[in-house]
Tab-separated table of C-alpha atoms in Angstrom:
chain	number	residue	atom	x	y	z
A	1	ALA	CA	0.000	0.000	0.000
A	2	GLY	CA	2.894	2.332	0.815
A	3	LEU	CA	4.320	1.868	-2.659
A	4	VAL	CA	0.978	2.683	-4.255
A	5	ALA	CA	0.749	5.870	-2.187
A	6	ALA	CA	4.232	6.857	-3.332
A	7	VAL	CA	3.169	6.306	-6.932
A	8	GLY	CA	0.310	8.737	-6.378
A	9	ASP	CA	2.854	11.432	-5.544
A	10	TRP	CA	4.862	10.575	-8.661
A	11	ALA	CA	1.743	10.892	-10.804
A	12	ALA	CA	1.161	14.315	-9.242
A	13	GLU	CA	4.580	15.440	-10.509
A	14	PRO	CA	5.367	13.641	-13.800
A	15	GLY	CA	8.565	15.638	-14.227
A	16	PRO	CA	11.831	14.385	-12.701
A	17	LEU	CA	10.079	11.265	-11.442
A	18	LEU	CA	8.817	10.326	-14.893
A	19	PRO	CA	12.211	8.972	-16.052
A	20	LEU	CA	12.835	7.589	-12.565
A	21	TYR	CA	9.891	5.196	-12.588
A	22	LEU	CA	10.393	4.513	-16.282
A	23	ARG	CA	13.860	3.188	-15.482
A	24	ARG	CA	12.316	0.585	-13.168
A	25	PRO	CA	9.846	-1.925	-14.693
A	26	ASP	CA	8.215	-2.582	-11.319
A	27	ALA	CA	7.719	1.120	-10.674
A	28	LYS	CA	6.367	1.540	-14.193
A	29	THR	CA	3.580	-0.940	-13.505
A	30	LEU	CA	2.743	0.811	-10.233
A	31	ALA	CA	2.797	4.200	-11.955
A	32	GLU	CA	0.363	2.980	-14.593
A	33	ARG	CA	-1.991	1.813	-11.850
A	34	GLY	CA	-1.721	5.182	-10.089
A	35	VAL	CA	-2.494	7.067	-13.304
A	36	ALA	CA	-5.390	4.731	-14.129
A	37	ARG	CA	-6.746	5.366	-10.645
């Protein structure tokens, strides 16, 4: 749940974090879920 919450913050600022989560496949999946939410 903590990871999902963190993803929410990333989705709020798709700037410097965009490439960060893109670099990690696991984070990418979580990011997609956060955006879909």
